[in-house]
């Protein structure tokens, strides 16, 4: 990115772009310029400070949720067992 | 197919049910907004599909990884079919004309410990069910499954840029939805 575009980005970031970068930050490394742009925006934008915390909460909760074990109950297991036993190659 | 081969396949599938059934069910449930009946159906479909496709399984990955792959595809198909009507939430404008974000409240009493509670998980579940198919797919694979950008883009056949936009919208939608629920709980 050119020097002028970097400065432009740093100074004129809106919530839309800032939250996009916040989101990206979970999935890739942000450039130094991008990190500074988010910081500068956040200094004067309380809602986006809130959004950052909430994105973090959602990320953690989703990862936790994705790992939660849950056993199949007896009747459900039995139903699946029966379906397996009924399965035959169609002619 | 000779009957002994059918017996072997059935035996294999029954073993998969024993060894992987609970894992597959937990996996499905957490990605389907806790809908038990749907999760049970998809686990069943996965094992049956595994029986059908076993000849093509070359054993490159573990059986569990292979079965999860089948199940993941079935969940994606479920999103495409059942979450279609959710497009409206995803299209909501979270920003006003000046590009400022709207409706951000403080989630009082939402410490780290609250995140693992059944209460918060129920909100996550309810809100996941309201995502568009595109957002749900991105949310599941990138965040819940922790797959790399490359893997997700390859499987969904989208560009990295498209994925980043989807994830942004998914996070915004989840945040908005969970906030509504959280604030309702505070009242």
PDB file of C-alpha atoms in Angstrom:
ATOM      1  CA  UNK A   1       0.000   0.000   0.000  1.00  0.00           C
ATOM      2  CA  UNK A   2       1.375   3.446  -0.831  1.00  0.00           C
ATOM      3  CA  UNK A   3       2.292   5.869   1.939  1.00  0.00           C
ATOM      4  CA  UNK A   4      -0.556   8.218   1.022  1.00  0.00           C
ATOM      5  CA  UNK A   5      -3.168   5.415   1.009  1.00  0.00           C
ATOM      6  CA  UNK A   6      -1.873   4.202   4.363  1.00  0.00           C
ATOM      7  CA  UNK A   7      -2.301   7.627   5.917  1.00  0.00           C
ATOM      8  CA  UNK A   8      -5.730   7.945   4.330  1.00  0.00           C
ATOM      9  CA  UNK A   9      -6.783   4.620   5.803  1.00  0.00           C
ATOM     10  CA  UNK A  10      -5.415   5.449   9.231  1.00  0.00           C
ATOM     11  CA  UNK A  11      -7.338   8.696   9.428  1.00  0.00           C
ATOM     12  CA  UNK A  12     -10.635   7.939   7.751  1.00  0.00           C
ATOM     13  CA  UNK A  13     -11.556   4.454   8.896  1.00  0.00           C
ATOM     14  CA  UNK A  14     -15.257   4.060   9.611  1.00  0.00           C
ATOM     15  CA  UNK A  15     -16.897   1.478  11.844  1.00  0.00           C
ATOM     16  CA  UNK A  16     -17.701  -0.647   8.826  1.00  0.00           C
ATOM     17  CA  UNK A  17     -14.045  -1.034   7.832  1.00  0.00           C
ATOM     18  CA  UNK A  18     -12.848  -1.147  11.418  1.00  0.00           C
ATOM     19  CA  UNK A  19     -15.144  -4.013  12.360  1.00  0.00           C
ATOM     20  CA  UNK A  20     -14.132  -5.792   9.142  1.00  0.00           C
ATOM     21  CA  UNK A  21     -10.510  -5.599  10.278  1.00  0.00           C
ATOM     22  CA  UNK A  22     -11.457  -6.691  13.791  1.00  0.00           C
ATOM     23  CA  UNK A  23     -13.096  -9.732  12.252  1.00  0.00           C
ATOM     24  CA  UNK A  24     -10.124 -10.384   9.937  1.00  0.00           C
ATOM     25  CA  UNK A  25      -7.816 -10.224  12.951  1.00  0.00           C
ATOM     26  CA  UNK A  26      -9.226 -13.524  14.174  1.00  0.00           C
ATOM     27  CA  UNK A  27      -8.423 -15.269  10.910  1.00  0.00           C
ATOM     28  CA  UNK A  28      -5.152 -13.768   9.680  1.00  0.00           C
ATOM     29  CA  UNK A  29      -2.337 -11.486  10.782  1.00  0.00           C
ATOM     30  CA  UNK A  30      -3.165  -7.838  10.253  1.00  0.00           C
ATOM     31  CA  UNK A  31      -0.475  -5.569   8.856  1.00  0.00           C
ATOM     32  CA  UNK A  32       1.012  -2.965  11.165  1.00  0.00           C
ATOM     33  CA  UNK A  33      -0.887  -0.302   9.279  1.00  0.00           C
ATOM     34  CA  UNK A  34      -4.181  -2.157   9.695  1.00  0.00           C
ATOM     35  CA  UNK A  35      -3.602  -2.666  13.435  1.00  0.00           C
ATOM     36  CA  UNK A  36      -2.909   1.029  13.891  1.00  0.00           C
ATOM     37  CA  UNK A  37      -5.948   1.976  11.849  1.00  0.00           C
ATOM     38  CA  UNK A  38      -8.181  -0.076  14.145  1.00  0.00           C
ATOM     39  CA  UNK A  39      -6.525   1.358  17.260  1.00  0.00           C
ATOM     40  CA  UNK A  40      -6.907   4.949  16.099  1.00  0.00           C
ATOM     41  CA  UNK A  41     -10.539   4.406  15.208  1.00  0.00           C
ATOM     42  CA  UNK A  42     -11.251   2.706  18.530  1.00  0.00           C
ATOM     43  CA  UNK A  43      -9.808   5.591  20.561  1.00  0.00           C
ATOM     44  CA  UNK A  44     -12.774   7.728  19.625  1.00  0.00           C
ATOM     45  CA  UNK A  45     -15.410   5.062  19.005  1.00  0.00           C
ATOM     46  CA  UNK A  46     -16.871   3.458  22.106  1.00  0.00           C
ATOM     47  CA  UNK A  47     -19.279   1.202  20.206  1.00  0.00           C
ATOM     48  CA  UNK A  48     -16.378  -0.372  18.324  1.00  0.00           C
ATOM     49  CA  UNK A  49     -14.530  -0.960  21.598  1.00  0.00           C
ATOM     50  CA  UNK A  50     -17.633  -2.827  22.704  1.00  0.00           C
ATOM     51  CA  UNK A  51     -17.811  -4.742  19.437  1.00  0.00           C
ATOM     52  CA  UNK A  52     -14.214  -5.919  19.839  1.00  0.00           C
ATOM     53  CA  UNK A  53     -14.973  -7.400  23.267  1.00  0.00           C
ATOM     54  CA  UNK A  54     -18.154  -8.984  21.973  1.00  0.00           C
ATOM     55  CA  UNK A  55     -16.429 -10.503  18.931  1.00  0.00           C
ATOM     56  CA  UNK A  56     -13.873 -12.019  21.321  1.00  0.00           C
ATOM     57  CA  UNK A  57     -16.665 -13.446  23.478  1.00  0.00           C
ATOM     58  CA  UNK A  58     -18.397 -14.957  20.449  1.00  0.00           C
ATOM     59  CA  UNK A  59     -15.156 -16.454  19.120  1.00  0.00           C
ATOM     60  CA  UNK A  60     -14.426 -18.143  22.458  1.00  0.00           C
ATOM     61  CA  UNK A  61     -17.978 -19.303  23.017  1.00  0.00           C
ATOM     62  CA  UNK A  62     -18.243 -20.726  19.490  1.00  0.00           C
ATOM     63  CA  UNK A  63     -14.996 -22.652  19.889  1.00  0.00           C
ATOM     64  CA  UNK A  64     -16.195 -24.017  23.228  1.00  0.00           C
ATOM     65  CA  UNK A  65     -19.561 -24.938  21.764  1.00  0.00           C
ATOM     66  CA  UNK A  66     -17.925 -26.750  18.883  1.00  0.00           C
ATOM     67  CA  UNK A  67     -16.137 -29.085  21.286  1.00  0.00           C
ATOM     68  CA  UNK A  68     -19.017 -29.938  23.562  1.00  0.00           C
ATOM     69  CA  UNK A  69     -19.624 -33.687  23.666  1.00  0.00           C
ATOM     70  CA  UNK A  70     -23.134 -35.061  23.722  1.00  0.00           C
ATOM     71  CA  UNK A  71     -24.037 -38.726  23.858  1.00  0.00           C
ATOM     72  CA  UNK A  72     -26.720 -40.259  21.691  1.00  0.00           C
ATOM     73  CA  UNK A  73     -29.554 -41.516  23.829  1.00  0.00           C
ATOM     74  CA  UNK A  74     -30.633 -45.168  23.810  1.00  0.00           C
ATOM     75  CA  UNK A  75     -33.688 -44.912  21.545  1.00  0.00           C
ATOM     76  CA  UNK A  76     -31.872 -42.783  18.966  1.00  0.00           C
ATOM     77  CA  UNK A  77     -28.945 -45.184  18.928  1.00  0.00           C
ATOM     78  CA  UNK A  78     -31.284 -48.113  18.482  1.00  0.00           C
ATOM     79  CA  UNK A  79     -33.052 -46.429  15.592  1.00  0.00           C
ATOM     80  CA  UNK A  80     -29.748 -45.872  13.824  1.00  0.00           C
ATOM     81  CA  UNK A  81     -28.705 -49.453  14.498  1.00  0.00           C
ATOM     82  CA  UNK A  82     -31.891 -50.661  12.845  1.00  0.00           C
ATOM     83  CA  UNK A  83     -31.396 -48.389   9.859  1.00  0.00           C
ATOM     84  CA  UNK A  84     -27.899 -49.821   9.375  1.00  0.00           C
ATOM     85  CA  UNK A  85     -29.238 -53.348   9.516  1.00  0.00           C
ATOM     86  CA  UNK A  86     -31.920 -52.543   6.980  1.00  0.00           C
ATOM     87  CA  UNK A  87     -29.442 -50.999   4.569  1.00  0.00           C
ATOM     88  CA  UNK A  88     -28.865 -53.230   1.584  1.00  0.00           C
ATOM     89  CA  UNK A  89     -27.246 -52.546  -1.749  1.00  0.00           C
ATOM     90  CA  UNK A  90     -29.939 -51.405  -4.187  1.00  0.00           C
ATOM     91  CA  UNK A  91     -30.032 -53.574  -7.290  1.00  0.00           C
TER      92      UNK A  91
ATOM     93  CA  UNK B   1     -23.260 -57.644  -3.721  1.00  0.00           C
ATOM     94  CA  UNK B   2     -22.654 -60.964  -1.983  1.00  0.00           C
ATOM     95  CA  UNK B   3     -24.358 -61.217   1.367  1.00  0.00           C
ATOM     96  CA  UNK B   4     -21.076 -61.648   3.260  1.00  0.00           C
ATOM     97  CA  UNK B   5     -19.921 -58.277   1.974  1.00  0.00           C
ATOM     98  CA  UNK B   6     -23.165 -56.708   3.111  1.00  0.00           C
ATOM     99  CA  UNK B   7     -22.681 -58.294   6.529  1.00  0.00           C
ATOM    100  CA  UNK B   8     -19.157 -56.907   6.721  1.00  0.00           C
ATOM    101  CA  UNK B   9     -20.343 -53.437   5.773  1.00  0.00           C
ATOM    102  CA  UNK B  10     -23.104 -53.555   8.355  1.00  0.00           C
ATOM    103  CA  UNK B  11     -20.661 -54.782  10.953  1.00  0.00           C
ATOM    104  CA  UNK B  12     -18.295 -51.961  10.108  1.00  0.00           C
ATOM    105  CA  UNK B  13     -21.078 -49.389  10.340  1.00  0.00           C
ATOM    106  CA  UNK B  14     -22.246 -50.766  13.675  1.00  0.00           C
ATOM    107  CA  UNK B  15     -18.679 -50.423  14.927  1.00  0.00           C
ATOM    108  CA  UNK B  16     -18.573 -46.831  13.680  1.00  0.00           C
ATOM    109  CA  UNK B  17     -21.784 -46.169  15.576  1.00  0.00           C
ATOM    110  CA  UNK B  18     -20.216 -47.569  18.751  1.00  0.00           C
ATOM    111  CA  UNK B  19     -16.909 -45.788  18.413  1.00  0.00           C
ATOM    112  CA  UNK B  20     -17.916 -42.513  16.785  1.00  0.00           C
ATOM    113  CA  UNK B  21     -21.679 -42.138  17.278  1.00  0.00           C
ATOM    114  CA  UNK B  22     -21.493 -39.886  20.329  1.00  0.00           C
ATOM    115  CA  UNK B  23     -18.766 -37.748  18.808  1.00  0.00           C
ATOM    116  CA  UNK B  24     -20.675 -37.285  15.555  1.00  0.00           C
ATOM    117  CA  UNK B  25     -23.867 -36.480  17.432  1.00  0.00           C
ATOM    118  CA  UNK B  26     -22.158 -33.856  19.626  1.00  0.00           C
ATOM    119  CA  UNK B  27     -20.524 -32.390  16.541  1.00  0.00           C
ATOM    120  CA  UNK B  28     -23.819 -32.141  14.686  1.00  0.00           C
ATOM    121  CA  UNK B  29     -25.836 -30.845  17.615  1.00  0.00           C
ATOM    122  CA  UNK B  30     -23.471 -27.965  18.265  1.00  0.00           C
ATOM    123  CA  UNK B  31     -23.582 -26.913  14.646  1.00  0.00           C
ATOM    124  CA  UNK B  32     -27.321 -27.249  14.220  1.00  0.00           C
ATOM    125  CA  UNK B  33     -28.483 -24.971  17.011  1.00  0.00           C
ATOM    126  CA  UNK B  34     -29.107 -27.913  19.309  1.00  0.00           C
ATOM    127  CA  UNK B  35     -31.839 -29.457  17.143  1.00  0.00           C
ATOM    128  CA  UNK B  36     -31.753 -33.044  18.356  1.00  0.00           C
ATOM    129  CA  UNK B  37     -33.985 -34.647  15.738  1.00  0.00           C
ATOM    130  CA  UNK B  38     -32.058 -33.112  12.858  1.00  0.00           C
ATOM    131  CA  UNK B  39     -28.736 -34.065  14.417  1.00  0.00           C
ATOM    132  CA  UNK B  40     -29.890 -37.678  14.873  1.00  0.00           C
ATOM    133  CA  UNK B  41     -31.049 -37.815  11.234  1.00  0.00           C
ATOM    134  CA  UNK B  42     -27.783 -36.452   9.898  1.00  0.00           C
ATOM    135  CA  UNK B  43     -25.704 -38.854  11.995  1.00  0.00           C
ATOM    136  CA  UNK B  44     -27.796 -41.714  10.634  1.00  0.00           C
ATOM    137  CA  UNK B  45     -27.436 -40.419   7.067  1.00  0.00           C
ATOM    138  CA  UNK B  46     -23.694 -40.106   7.587  1.00  0.00           C
ATOM    139  CA  UNK B  47     -23.252 -43.705   8.698  1.00  0.00           C
ATOM    140  CA  UNK B  48     -25.410 -44.980   5.847  1.00  0.00           C
ATOM    141  CA  UNK B  49     -23.479 -42.851   3.368  1.00  0.00           C
ATOM    142  CA  UNK B  50     -20.289 -44.224   4.873  1.00  0.00           C
ATOM    143  CA  UNK B  51     -21.487 -47.743   4.153  1.00  0.00           C
ATOM    144  CA  UNK B  52     -22.182 -46.792   0.567  1.00  0.00           C
ATOM    145  CA  UNK B  53     -18.894 -45.019   0.097  1.00  0.00           C
ATOM    146  CA  UNK B  54     -16.643 -47.342   2.068  1.00  0.00           C
ATOM    147  CA  UNK B  55     -15.202 -48.937  -1.039  1.00  0.00           C
ATOM    148  CA  UNK B  56     -13.903 -45.520  -2.065  1.00  0.00           C
ATOM    149  CA  UNK B  57     -12.420 -44.742   1.348  1.00  0.00           C
ATOM    150  CA  UNK B  58      -8.725 -45.238   0.872  1.00  0.00           C
ATOM    151  CA  UNK B  59      -7.813 -44.979   4.531  1.00  0.00           C
ATOM    152  CA  UNK B  60      -5.744 -41.822   4.034  1.00  0.00           C
ATOM    153  CA  UNK B  61      -7.293 -40.243   7.092  1.00  0.00           C
ATOM    154  CA  UNK B  62      -8.766 -41.808  10.191  1.00  0.00           C
ATOM    155  CA  UNK B  63     -12.274 -43.218  10.030  1.00  0.00           C
ATOM    156  CA  UNK B  64     -13.495 -40.481  12.349  1.00  0.00           C
ATOM    157  CA  UNK B  65     -12.030 -37.716  10.181  1.00  0.00           C
ATOM    158  CA  UNK B  66     -13.616 -39.324   7.147  1.00  0.00           C
ATOM    159  CA  UNK B  67     -17.031 -39.609   8.804  1.00  0.00           C
ATOM    160  CA  UNK B  68     -16.855 -36.026  10.096  1.00  0.00           C
ATOM    161  CA  UNK B  69     -16.150 -34.920   6.525  1.00  0.00           C
ATOM    162  CA  UNK B  70     -19.302 -36.650   5.339  1.00  0.00           C
ATOM    163  CA  UNK B  71     -21.301 -35.179   8.209  1.00  0.00           C
ATOM    164  CA  UNK B  72     -19.947 -31.693   7.574  1.00  0.00           C
ATOM    165  CA  UNK B  73     -21.186 -31.835   4.000  1.00  0.00           C
ATOM    166  CA  UNK B  74     -24.602 -32.919   5.202  1.00  0.00           C
ATOM    167  CA  UNK B  75     -24.702 -30.020   7.645  1.00  0.00           C
ATOM    168  CA  UNK B  76     -23.750 -27.610   4.855  1.00  0.00           C
ATOM    169  CA  UNK B  77     -26.566 -29.038   2.728  1.00  0.00           C
ATOM    170  CA  UNK B  78     -28.939 -28.591   5.666  1.00  0.00           C
ATOM    171  CA  UNK B  79     -27.900 -24.946   5.980  1.00  0.00           C
ATOM    172  CA  UNK B  80     -28.487 -24.390   2.273  1.00  0.00           C
ATOM    173  CA  UNK B  81     -31.928 -25.933   2.453  1.00  0.00           C
ATOM    174  CA  UNK B  82     -33.262 -24.788   5.825  1.00  0.00           C
ATOM    175  CA  UNK B  83     -31.486 -21.481   6.466  1.00  0.00           C
ATOM    176  CA  UNK B  84     -32.458 -20.007   3.104  1.00  0.00           C
ATOM    177  CA  UNK B  85     -35.259 -18.050   4.725  1.00  0.00           C
ATOM    178  CA  UNK B  86     -32.751 -16.379   7.036  1.00  0.00           C
ATOM    179  CA  UNK B  87     -31.267 -14.224   4.294  1.00  0.00           C
ATOM    180  CA  UNK B  88     -33.136 -11.241   5.659  1.00  0.00           C
ATOM    181  CA  UNK B  89     -31.243 -11.084   8.960  1.00  0.00           C
ATOM    182  CA  UNK B  90     -27.952 -11.277   7.151  1.00  0.00           C
ATOM    183  CA  UNK B  91     -28.849  -8.378   4.865  1.00  0.00           C
ATOM    184  CA  UNK B  92     -29.678  -6.117   7.790  1.00  0.00           C
ATOM    185  CA  UNK B  93     -27.725  -2.930   7.736  1.00  0.00           C
ATOM    186  CA  UNK B  94     -25.630  -2.724  10.861  1.00  0.00           C
ATOM    187  CA  UNK B  95     -24.212   0.635   9.883  1.00  0.00           C
ATOM    188  CA  UNK B  96     -25.922   3.949   9.245  1.00  0.00           C
ATOM    189  CA  UNK B  97     -25.319   6.123   6.189  1.00  0.00           C
ATOM    190  CA  UNK B  98     -22.203   7.610   7.772  1.00  0.00           C
ATOM    191  CA  UNK B  99     -20.733   4.139   8.260  1.00  0.00           C
ATOM    192  CA  UNK B 100     -21.150   4.201  12.040  1.00  0.00           C
ATOM    193  CA  UNK B 101     -22.192   1.025  13.757  1.00  0.00           C
ATOM    194  CA  UNK B 102     -25.588   1.089  15.459  1.00  0.00           C
ATOM    195  CA  UNK B 103     -27.147  -0.649  18.459  1.00  0.00           C
ATOM    196  CA  UNK B 104     -24.084  -1.610  20.421  1.00  0.00           C
ATOM    197  CA  UNK B 105     -24.846  -2.008  24.102  1.00  0.00           C
ATOM    198  CA  UNK B 106     -22.706  -3.154  26.979  1.00  0.00           C
ATOM    199  CA  UNK B 107     -23.402  -6.758  27.920  1.00  0.00           C
ATOM    200  CA  UNK B 108     -23.552  -6.263  31.657  1.00  0.00           C
ATOM    201  CA  UNK B 109     -22.409  -9.099  33.816  1.00  0.00           C
ATOM    202  CA  UNK B 110     -20.983 -11.041  30.915  1.00  0.00           C
ATOM    203  CA  UNK B 111     -17.605 -12.105  32.235  1.00  0.00           C
ATOM    204  CA  UNK B 112     -15.468 -14.841  30.694  1.00  0.00           C
ATOM    205  CA  UNK B 113     -17.120 -17.383  32.971  1.00  0.00           C
ATOM    206  CA  UNK B 114     -20.526 -16.611  31.465  1.00  0.00           C
ATOM    207  CA  UNK B 115     -19.353 -17.810  28.066  1.00  0.00           C
ATOM    208  CA  UNK B 116     -19.311 -21.478  28.928  1.00  0.00           C
ATOM    209  CA  UNK B 117     -22.660 -21.495  30.643  1.00  0.00           C
ATOM    210  CA  UNK B 118     -25.685 -23.312  29.297  1.00  0.00           C
ATOM    211  CA  UNK B 119     -27.426 -19.949  29.158  1.00  0.00           C
ATOM    212  CA  UNK B 120     -24.921 -18.379  26.805  1.00  0.00           C
ATOM    213  CA  UNK B 121     -24.664 -21.531  24.710  1.00  0.00           C
ATOM    214  CA  UNK B 122     -28.435 -21.523  24.271  1.00  0.00           C
ATOM    215  CA  UNK B 123     -28.200 -17.970  22.922  1.00  0.00           C
ATOM    216  CA  UNK B 124     -25.390 -18.979  20.584  1.00  0.00           C
ATOM    217  CA  UNK B 125     -27.484 -21.925  19.388  1.00  0.00           C
ATOM    218  CA  UNK B 126     -30.571 -19.811  18.750  1.00  0.00           C
ATOM    219  CA  UNK B 127     -28.592 -17.183  16.876  1.00  0.00           C
ATOM    220  CA  UNK B 128     -26.650 -19.677  14.769  1.00  0.00           C
ATOM    221  CA  UNK B 129     -29.992 -20.969  13.526  1.00  0.00           C
ATOM    222  CA  UNK B 130     -30.808 -17.507  12.228  1.00  0.00           C
ATOM    223  CA  UNK B 131     -27.737 -17.049  10.046  1.00  0.00           C
ATOM    224  CA  UNK B 132     -27.901 -17.196   6.279  1.00  0.00           C
ATOM    225  CA  UNK B 133     -26.521 -20.394   4.690  1.00  0.00           C
ATOM    226  CA  UNK B 134     -23.382 -18.561   3.589  1.00  0.00           C
ATOM    227  CA  UNK B 135     -22.734 -17.054   7.004  1.00  0.00           C
ATOM    228  CA  UNK B 136     -23.477 -20.303   8.842  1.00  0.00           C
ATOM    229  CA  UNK B 137     -21.091 -22.253   6.624  1.00  0.00           C
ATOM    230  CA  UNK B 138     -18.286 -19.764   7.195  1.00  0.00           C
ATOM    231  CA  UNK B 139     -19.004 -19.586  10.923  1.00  0.00           C
ATOM    232  CA  UNK B 140     -19.006 -23.340  11.327  1.00  0.00           C
ATOM    233  CA  UNK B 141     -15.886 -24.095   9.341  1.00  0.00           C
ATOM    234  CA  UNK B 142     -13.632 -21.161  10.227  1.00  0.00           C
ATOM    235  CA  UNK B 143     -14.606 -20.600  13.833  1.00  0.00           C
ATOM    236  CA  UNK B 144     -16.088 -23.798  15.245  1.00  0.00           C
ATOM    237  CA  UNK B 145     -14.002 -26.245  13.220  1.00  0.00           C
ATOM    238  CA  UNK B 146     -10.934 -23.993  13.220  1.00  0.00           C
ATOM    239  CA  UNK B 147     -10.181 -24.792   9.606  1.00  0.00           C
ATOM    240  CA  UNK B 148      -7.631 -22.663   7.785  1.00  0.00           C
ATOM    241  CA  UNK B 149      -8.686 -20.002   5.300  1.00  0.00           C
ATOM    242  CA  UNK B 150      -7.270 -22.097   2.462  1.00  0.00           C
ATOM    243  CA  UNK B 151      -9.206 -25.202   3.487  1.00  0.00           C
ATOM    244  CA  UNK B 152     -12.477 -23.317   3.892  1.00  0.00           C
ATOM    245  CA  UNK B 153     -12.097 -21.447   0.601  1.00  0.00           C
ATOM    246  CA  UNK B 154     -11.307 -24.678  -1.190  1.00  0.00           C
ATOM    247  CA  UNK B 155     -14.270 -26.521   0.214  1.00  0.00           C
ATOM    248  CA  UNK B 156     -16.778 -23.700  -0.270  1.00  0.00           C
ATOM    249  CA  UNK B 157     -15.212 -22.686  -3.587  1.00  0.00           C
ATOM    250  CA  UNK B 158     -14.980 -19.024  -2.658  1.00  0.00           C
ATOM    251  CA  UNK B 159     -12.148 -16.504  -2.599  1.00  0.00           C
ATOM    252  CA  UNK B 160     -10.386 -15.455   0.629  1.00  0.00           C
ATOM    253  CA  UNK B 161     -11.922 -12.003   0.212  1.00  0.00           C
ATOM    254  CA  UNK B 162     -15.407 -13.481  -0.048  1.00  0.00           C
ATOM    255  CA  UNK B 163     -14.768 -15.566   3.066  1.00  0.00           C
ATOM    256  CA  UNK B 164     -13.605 -12.546   5.044  1.00  0.00           C
ATOM    257  CA  UNK B 165     -16.763 -10.646   4.084  1.00  0.00           C
ATOM    258  CA  UNK B 166     -18.946 -13.637   5.062  1.00  0.00           C
ATOM    259  CA  UNK B 167     -17.222 -13.959   8.434  1.00  0.00           C
ATOM    260  CA  UNK B 168     -17.599 -10.239   9.092  1.00  0.00           C
ATOM    261  CA  UNK B 169     -21.330 -10.428   8.391  1.00  0.00           C
ATOM    262  CA  UNK B 170     -21.667 -13.619  10.424  1.00  0.00           C
ATOM    263  CA  UNK B 171     -19.948 -12.054  13.432  1.00  0.00           C
ATOM    264  CA  UNK B 172     -22.042  -8.882  13.139  1.00  0.00           C
ATOM    265  CA  UNK B 173     -25.260 -10.894  12.901  1.00  0.00           C
ATOM    266  CA  UNK B 174     -24.341 -13.143  15.827  1.00  0.00           C
ATOM    267  CA  UNK B 175     -23.349 -10.151  17.936  1.00  0.00           C
ATOM    268  CA  UNK B 176     -26.603  -8.359  17.244  1.00  0.00           C
ATOM    269  CA  UNK B 177     -28.723 -11.435  17.904  1.00  0.00           C
ATOM    270  CA  UNK B 178     -26.919 -12.444  21.093  1.00  0.00           C
ATOM    271  CA  UNK B 179     -27.075  -8.878  22.381  1.00  0.00           C
ATOM    272  CA  UNK B 180     -30.853  -8.817  21.939  1.00  0.00           C
ATOM    273  CA  UNK B 181     -31.121 -12.056  23.904  1.00  0.00           C
ATOM    274  CA  UNK B 182     -28.657 -10.982  26.560  1.00  0.00           C
ATOM    275  CA  UNK B 183     -30.396  -7.681  27.181  1.00  0.00           C
ATOM    276  CA  UNK B 184     -33.779  -9.412  27.331  1.00  0.00           C
ATOM    277  CA  UNK B 185     -32.340 -11.656  30.019  1.00  0.00           C
ATOM    278  CA  UNK B 186     -31.150  -8.702  32.038  1.00  0.00           C
ATOM    279  CA  UNK B 187     -34.605  -7.135  32.210  1.00  0.00           C
TER     280      UNK B 187
END
